Amino acid sequence: EVQLVESGGGVVRPGGSLRLSCAASGFTFDDYGMSWVRQAPGKGLEWVSGINWHGGGTGYADSVKGRFTISRDNAKNSLYLQMNSLRAEDAALYHCARADHVAFDYWGQGILVTVSS
Amino acid sequence: QSALTQPASVSGSPGQSITISCTGTSSDVGSDNLVSWYQQHPGKAPKLMIYEGSKRPSGVSNRFSGSKSGKTASLTISGLQAEDEADYYCCSYASSFTWVFGGGTKLTVL
């Protein structure tokens, strides 16, 4: 059974940093690209960042470019999102999702990030 | 990276059919079969319903179908059922490992 479990969320002050992790199981992790997708309270889905199977290709939404860094450790079946210079508008539920070619076929339940002074 | 355009809400009665549109640009929706659709019930993670424009994952009802014309993709749900009431999002691969979502459509089953 495919499982994606996010961790590392919490409350952080504006300008602060946080590192999210996503532990993958039930599939061959390095066969798939991965992405982070977020959802602010009461709002829609927003794609944040993606990475290809070996980590050599990455992409970012304009809203996070230069502040967030996606990475993966295939030996640990893990995906990461380093978030720096956090803003109030970054507060959201962050999901990791498996990319099967151009669609996201499995999603984690998400981890909450709160940005507040 | 502009969000794809979806209607904010649609509604239909049980047994009817509804269609949700998703309009983008020639770089995303209008380019190849790059569109996917997701269903999200309150408090739940999104679920993939359609990929590559018109393909259904295993386990998804054949009441759900996808199509595309030019820069507009569409999700049609036939034989509406109460459990179809949810938020629906379109998504398109854009380029260089980037994606864009639509703003979401709230489906109400009357």
mmCIF file of C-alpha atoms in Angstrom:
data_model
loop_
_atom_site.group_PDB
_atom_site.id
_atom_site.type_symbol
_atom_site.label_atom_id
_atom_site.label_comp_id
_atom_site.label_asym_id
_atom_site.label_seq_id
_atom_site.Cartn_x
_atom_site.Cartn_y
_atom_site.Cartn_z
ATOM 1 C CA GLU A 1 0.000 0.000 0.000
ATOM 2 C CA VAL A 2 1.366 3.386 -1.007
ATOM 3 C CA GLN A 3 1.792 5.687 1.972
ATOM 4 C CA LEU A 4 3.042 9.256 2.156
ATOM 5 C CA VAL A 5 3.416 10.730 5.637
ATOM 6 C CA GLU A 6 4.399 14.349 6.147
ATOM 7 C CA SER A 7 6.083 15.749 9.246
ATOM 8 C CA GLY A 8 7.935 18.842 10.413
ATOM 9 C CA GLY A 9 5.124 21.366 10.435
ATOM 10 C CA GLY A 10 4.355 23.767 13.236
ATOM 11 C CA VAL A 11 4.202 27.409 14.253
ATOM 12 C CA VAL A 12 6.945 29.740 13.042
ATOM 13 C CA ARG A 13 7.412 33.496 13.156
ATOM 14 C CA PRO A 14 7.442 35.568 9.960
ATOM 15 C CA GLY A 15 10.935 35.446 8.506
ATOM 16 C CA GLY A 16 11.623 32.086 10.122
ATOM 17 C CA SER A 17 12.460 28.697 8.636
ATOM 18 C CA LEU A 18 10.966 25.237 8.691
ATOM 19 C CA ARG A 19 11.869 21.914 7.071
ATOM 20 C CA LEU A 20 9.109 19.567 6.008
ATOM 21 C CA SER A 21 9.681 15.865 5.443
ATOM 22 C CA CYS A 22 7.643 13.238 3.624
ATOM 23 C CA ALA A 23 8.266 9.556 4.326
ATOM 24 C CA ALA A 24 7.272 7.304 1.437
ATOM 25 C CA SER A 25 6.528 3.584 1.555
ATOM 26 C CA GLY A 26 4.778 0.900 -0.444
ATOM 27 C CA PHE A 27 6.426 1.713 -3.785
ATOM 28 C CA THR A 28 9.836 2.106 -5.386
ATOM 29 C CA PHE A 29 10.516 5.700 -4.389
ATOM 30 C CA ASP A 30 13.208 6.445 -6.946
ATOM 31 C CA ASP A 31 10.923 5.465 -9.817
ATOM 32 C CA TYR A 32 8.793 8.581 -9.333
ATOM 33 C CA GLY A 33 8.931 12.338 -9.310
ATOM 34 C CA MET A 34 7.419 14.028 -6.268
ATOM 35 C CA SER A 35 5.801 17.357 -5.486
ATOM 36 C CA TRP A 36 4.594 19.538 -2.638
ATOM 37 C CA VAL A 37 1.110 21.032 -2.909
ATOM 38 C CA ARG A 38 -0.368 23.373 -0.309
ATOM 39 C CA GLN A 39 -3.826 24.531 0.669
ATOM 40 C CA ALA A 40 -4.410 27.620 2.776
ATOM 41 C CA PRO A 41 -7.422 27.423 5.125
ATOM 42 C CA GLY A 42 -10.611 27.690 3.100
ATOM 43 C CA LYS A 43 -8.670 28.133 -0.154
ATOM 44 C CA GLY A 44 -7.820 26.029 -3.181
ATOM 45 C CA LEU A 45 -4.869 23.826 -4.023
ATOM 46 C CA GLU A 46 -1.594 25.499 -4.974
ATOM 47 C CA TRP A 47 1.312 23.572 -6.472
ATOM 48 C CA VAL A 48 4.492 24.600 -4.633
ATOM 49 C CA SER A 49 7.452 22.593 -5.888
ATOM 50 C CA GLY A 50 8.401 19.430 -7.737
ATOM 51 C CA ILE A 51 11.447 17.214 -8.172
ATOM 52 C CA ASN A 52 12.240 14.446 -10.631
ATOM 53 C CA TRP A 53 13.144 10.882 -9.701
ATOM 54 C CA HIS A 54 16.872 11.476 -9.183
ATOM 55 C CA GLY A 55 16.721 15.023 -7.878
ATOM 56 C CA GLY A 56 18.462 16.555 -10.849
ATOM 57 C CA GLY A 57 15.401 18.461 -12.001
ATOM 58 C CA THR A 58 13.341 20.770 -9.824
ATOM 59 C CA GLY A 59 10.616 23.380 -10.258
ATOM 60 C CA TYR A 60 9.053 26.035 -8.058
ATOM 61 C CA ALA A 61 5.975 28.205 -8.030
ATOM 62 C CA ASP A 62 6.803 31.888 -8.502
ATOM 63 C CA SER A 63 5.390 32.563 -5.020
ATOM 64 C CA VAL A 64 8.139 30.495 -3.326
ATOM 65 C CA LYS A 65 11.037 30.713 -5.766
ATOM 66 C CA GLY A 66 14.247 31.730 -4.034
ATOM 67 C CA ARG A 67 12.853 30.956 -0.565
ATOM 68 C CA PHE A 68 11.953 27.241 -0.703
ATOM 69 C CA THR A 69 14.206 24.336 -1.696
ATOM 70 C CA ILE A 70 12.971 20.857 -2.542
ATOM 71 C CA SER A 71 15.207 17.819 -2.193
ATOM 72 C CA ARG A 72 15.028 14.063 -1.822
ATOM 73 C CA ASP A 73 17.040 11.219 -0.340
ATOM 74 C CA ASN A 74 16.245 8.067 -2.296
ATOM 75 C CA ALA A 75 18.215 5.914 0.151
ATOM 76 C CA LYS A 76 15.834 7.037 2.905
ATOM 77 C CA ASN A 77 12.680 7.100 0.736
ATOM 78 C CA SER A 78 12.179 10.690 1.801
ATOM 79 C CA LEU A 79 11.197 14.014 0.286
ATOM 80 C CA TYR A 80 11.980 17.355 1.871
ATOM 81 C CA LEU A 81 10.981 21.005 1.604
ATOM 82 C CA GLN A 82 13.240 23.603 3.194
ATOM 83 C CA MET A 83 11.210 26.760 3.710
ATOM 84 C CA ASN A 84 13.049 30.003 4.512
ATOM 85 C CA SER A 85 11.913 33.616 4.910
ATOM 86 C CA LEU A 86 8.401 32.427 5.708
ATOM 87 C CA ARG A 87 5.522 34.845 5.240
ATOM 88 C CA ALA A 88 1.970 34.937 6.574
ATOM 89 C CA GLU A 89 0.733 33.850 3.153
ATOM 90 C CA ASP A 90 2.764 30.620 3.363
ATOM 91 C CA ALA A 91 0.496 29.339 6.146
ATOM 92 C CA ALA A 92 -1.256 26.253 4.812
ATOM 93 C CA LEU A 93 -1.672 22.513 4.921
ATOM 94 C CA TYR A 94 1.246 21.092 2.945
ATOM 95 C CA HIS A 95 0.732 17.800 1.092
ATOM 96 C CA CYS A 96 3.389 15.704 -0.551
ATOM 97 C CA ALA A 97 2.202 13.944 -3.692
ATOM 98 C CA ARG A 98 3.601 11.282 -5.989
ATOM 99 C CA ALA A 99 3.859 12.290 -9.644
ATOM 100 C CA ASP A 100 3.024 9.536 -12.115
ATOM 101 C CA HIS A 101 4.205 11.289 -15.288
ATOM 102 C CA VAL A 102 2.115 14.484 -15.190
ATOM 103 C CA ALA A 103 -0.563 13.591 -12.614
ATOM 104 C CA PHE A 104 -0.487 13.237 -8.830
ATOM 105 C CA ASP A 105 -1.768 9.766 -8.110
ATOM 106 C CA TYR A 106 -1.119 9.484 -4.373
ATOM 107 C CA TRP A 107 -1.275 12.182 -1.705
ATOM 108 C CA GLY A 108 -0.314 12.422 1.935
ATOM 109 C CA GLN A 109 -2.814 13.730 4.482
ATOM 110 C CA GLY A 110 -0.806 16.916 4.881
ATOM 111 C CA ILE A 111 1.038 18.801 7.608
ATOM 112 C CA LEU A 112 0.030 22.183 8.936
ATOM 113 C CA VAL A 113 2.335 25.195 8.785
ATOM 114 C CA THR A 114 1.309 28.287 10.746
ATOM 115 C CA VAL A 115 3.167 31.568 10.328
ATOM 116 C CA SER A 116 2.396 33.964 13.135
ATOM 117 C CA SER A 117 4.156 36.417 15.396
ATOM 118 C CA GLN B 1 2.314 30.822 -13.683
ATOM 119 C CA SER B 2 -1.294 31.996 -13.729
ATOM 120 C CA ALA B 3 -3.918 29.740 -12.166
ATOM 121 C CA LEU B 4 -6.227 27.904 -14.521
ATOM 122 C CA THR B 5 -9.767 29.299 -14.643
ATOM 123 C CA GLN B 6 -12.644 27.232 -13.272
ATOM 124 C CA PRO B 7 -16.203 28.252 -12.328
ATOM 125 C CA ALA B 8 -16.520 28.782 -8.593
ATOM 126 C CA SER B 9 -19.566 26.559 -8.315
ATOM 127 C CA VAL B 10 -21.839 24.224 -10.242
ATOM 128 C CA SER B 11 -24.898 22.299 -9.178
ATOM 129 C CA GLY B 12 -27.135 19.523 -10.405
ATOM 130 C CA SER B 13 -29.833 17.143 -9.277
ATOM 131 C CA PRO B 14 -29.284 13.435 -8.693
ATOM 132 C CA GLY B 15 -29.170 11.554 -11.978
ATOM 133 C CA GLN B 16 -28.311 14.612 -14.041
ATOM 134 C CA SER B 17 -25.001 15.377 -15.752
ATOM 135 C CA ILE B 18 -22.776 18.365 -15.070
ATOM 136 C CA THR B 19 -19.640 19.692 -16.742
ATOM 137 C CA ILE B 20 -16.845 21.689 -15.115
ATOM 138 C CA SER B 21 -14.612 23.717 -17.405
ATOM 139 C CA CYS B 22 -10.944 24.564 -16.959
ATOM 140 C CA THR B 23 -9.356 27.214 -19.157
ATOM 141 C CA GLY B 24 -5.639 27.776 -19.502
ATOM 142 C CA THR B 25 -3.142 28.796 -22.138
ATOM 143 C CA SER B 26 -1.417 27.226 -25.105
ATOM 144 C CA SER B 27 1.526 26.463 -22.789
ATOM 145 C CA ASP B 28 -0.423 24.321 -20.355
ATOM 146 C CA VAL B 29 -3.987 23.106 -21.017
ATOM 147 C CA GLY B 30 -3.646 23.676 -24.744
ATOM 148 C CA SER B 31 -0.451 21.669 -24.966
ATOM 149 C CA ASP B 32 -0.680 17.892 -25.320
ATOM 150 C CA ASN B 33 -2.558 15.705 -22.804
ATOM 151 C CA LEU B 34 -1.312 17.285 -19.600
ATOM 152 C CA VAL B 35 -4.513 17.883 -17.630
ATOM 153 C CA SER B 36 -5.586 15.986 -14.532
ATOM 154 C CA TRP B 37 -8.654 16.375 -12.312
ATOM 155 C CA TYR B 38 -8.958 15.904 -8.559
ATOM 156 C CA GLN B 39 -11.892 15.443 -6.215
ATOM 157 C CA GLN B 40 -11.604 16.693 -2.640
ATOM 158 C CA HIS B 41 -14.123 16.067 0.106
ATOM 159 C CA PRO B 42 -13.964 18.307 3.206
ATOM 160 C CA GLY B 43 -11.065 17.433 5.470
ATOM 161 C CA LYS B 44 -9.700 14.843 3.050
ATOM 162 C CA ALA B 45 -6.709 14.670 0.735
ATOM 163 C CA PRO B 46 -7.380 15.201 -2.972
ATOM 164 C CA LYS B 47 -8.108 12.116 -5.090
ATOM 165 C CA LEU B 48 -7.036 11.703 -8.718
ATOM 166 C CA MET B 49 -10.095 11.248 -10.951
ATOM 167 C CA ILE B 50 -8.783 11.879 -14.487
ATOM 168 C CA TYR B 51 -5.241 11.979 -15.877
ATOM 169 C CA GLU B 52 -3.761 12.837 -19.271
ATOM 170 C CA GLY B 53 -6.972 14.632 -20.129
ATOM 171 C CA SER B 54 -9.339 11.697 -20.406
ATOM 172 C CA LYS B 55 -7.957 8.585 -18.692
ATOM 173 C CA ARG B 56 -9.501 7.170 -15.521
ATOM 174 C CA PRO B 57 -7.384 5.545 -12.810
ATOM 175 C CA SER B 58 -8.388 2.089 -11.699
ATOM 176 C CA GLY B 59 -11.311 2.265 -9.287
ATOM 177 C CA VAL B 60 -12.728 5.574 -10.495
ATOM 178 C CA SER B 61 -16.320 5.324 -11.699
ATOM 179 C CA ASN B 62 -16.936 5.547 -15.440
ATOM 180 C CA ARG B 63 -19.471 8.272 -14.619
ATOM 181 C CA PHE B 64 -16.439 10.583 -14.630
ATOM 182 C CA SER B 65 -15.003 11.579 -17.987
ATOM 183 C CA GLY B 66 -12.576 14.173 -19.269
ATOM 184 C CA SER B 67 -12.122 15.982 -22.556
ATOM 185 C CA LYS B 68 -10.368 18.964 -24.088
ATOM 186 C CA SER B 69 -10.996 21.485 -26.809
ATOM 187 C CA GLY B 70 -8.254 23.988 -27.520
ATOM 188 C CA LYS B 71 -7.229 25.679 -24.277
ATOM 189 C CA THR B 72 -10.239 24.420 -22.321
ATOM 190 C CA ALA B 73 -10.453 21.079 -20.557
ATOM 191 C CA SER B 74 -13.680 19.704 -19.149
ATOM 192 C CA LEU B 75 -14.746 17.222 -16.506
ATOM 193 C CA THR B 76 -18.176 15.669 -16.962
ATOM 194 C CA ILE B 77 -19.956 13.744 -14.234
ATOM 195 C CA SER B 78 -22.977 11.789 -15.400
ATOM 196 C CA GLY B 79 -25.672 10.214 -13.250
ATOM 197 C CA LEU B 80 -24.947 12.579 -10.362
ATOM 198 C CA GLN B 81 -24.950 11.005 -6.931
ATOM 199 C CA ALA B 82 -24.971 12.574 -3.491
ATOM 200 C CA GLU B 83 -21.415 11.389 -2.813
ATOM 201 C CA ASP B 84 -20.163 13.372 -5.826
ATOM 202 C CA GLU B 85 -20.695 16.582 -3.833
ATOM 203 C CA ALA B 86 -17.143 17.866 -3.334
ATOM 204 C CA ASP B 87 -14.597 20.367 -4.588
ATOM 205 C CA TYR B 88 -13.024 19.625 -7.971
ATOM 206 C CA TYR B 89 -9.687 20.926 -9.201
ATOM 207 C CA CYS B 90 -8.078 20.787 -12.596
ATOM 208 C CA CYS B 91 -4.308 20.783 -12.910
ATOM 209 C CA SER B 92 -1.928 21.020 -15.824
ATOM 210 C CA TYR B 93 1.750 20.299 -16.229
ATOM 211 C CA ALA B 94 3.275 23.495 -17.571
ATOM 212 C CA SER B 95 6.993 23.102 -18.247
ATOM 213 C CA SER B 96 10.339 22.310 -16.640
ATOM 214 C CA PHE B 97 8.841 20.378 -13.774
ATOM 215 C CA THR B 98 6.183 22.940 -12.905
ATOM 216 C CA TRP B 99 2.431 22.498 -12.559
ATOM 217 C CA VAL B 100 -0.519 24.853 -12.164
ATOM 218 C CA PHE B 101 -3.911 24.227 -10.524
ATOM 219 C CA GLY B 102 -7.273 25.755 -11.200
ATOM 220 C CA GLY B 103 -9.023 27.730 -8.486
ATOM 221 C CA GLY B 104 -11.424 24.872 -7.765
ATOM 222 C CA THR B 105 -15.140 24.295 -8.328
ATOM 223 C CA LYS B 106 -17.619 23.451 -5.592
ATOM 224 C CA LEU B 107 -20.152 20.900 -6.820
ATOM 225 C CA THR B 108 -23.489 20.880 -5.034
ATOM 226 C CA VAL B 109 -25.883 17.976 -5.548
ATOM 227 C CA LEU B 110 -29.346 19.420 -5.031
#
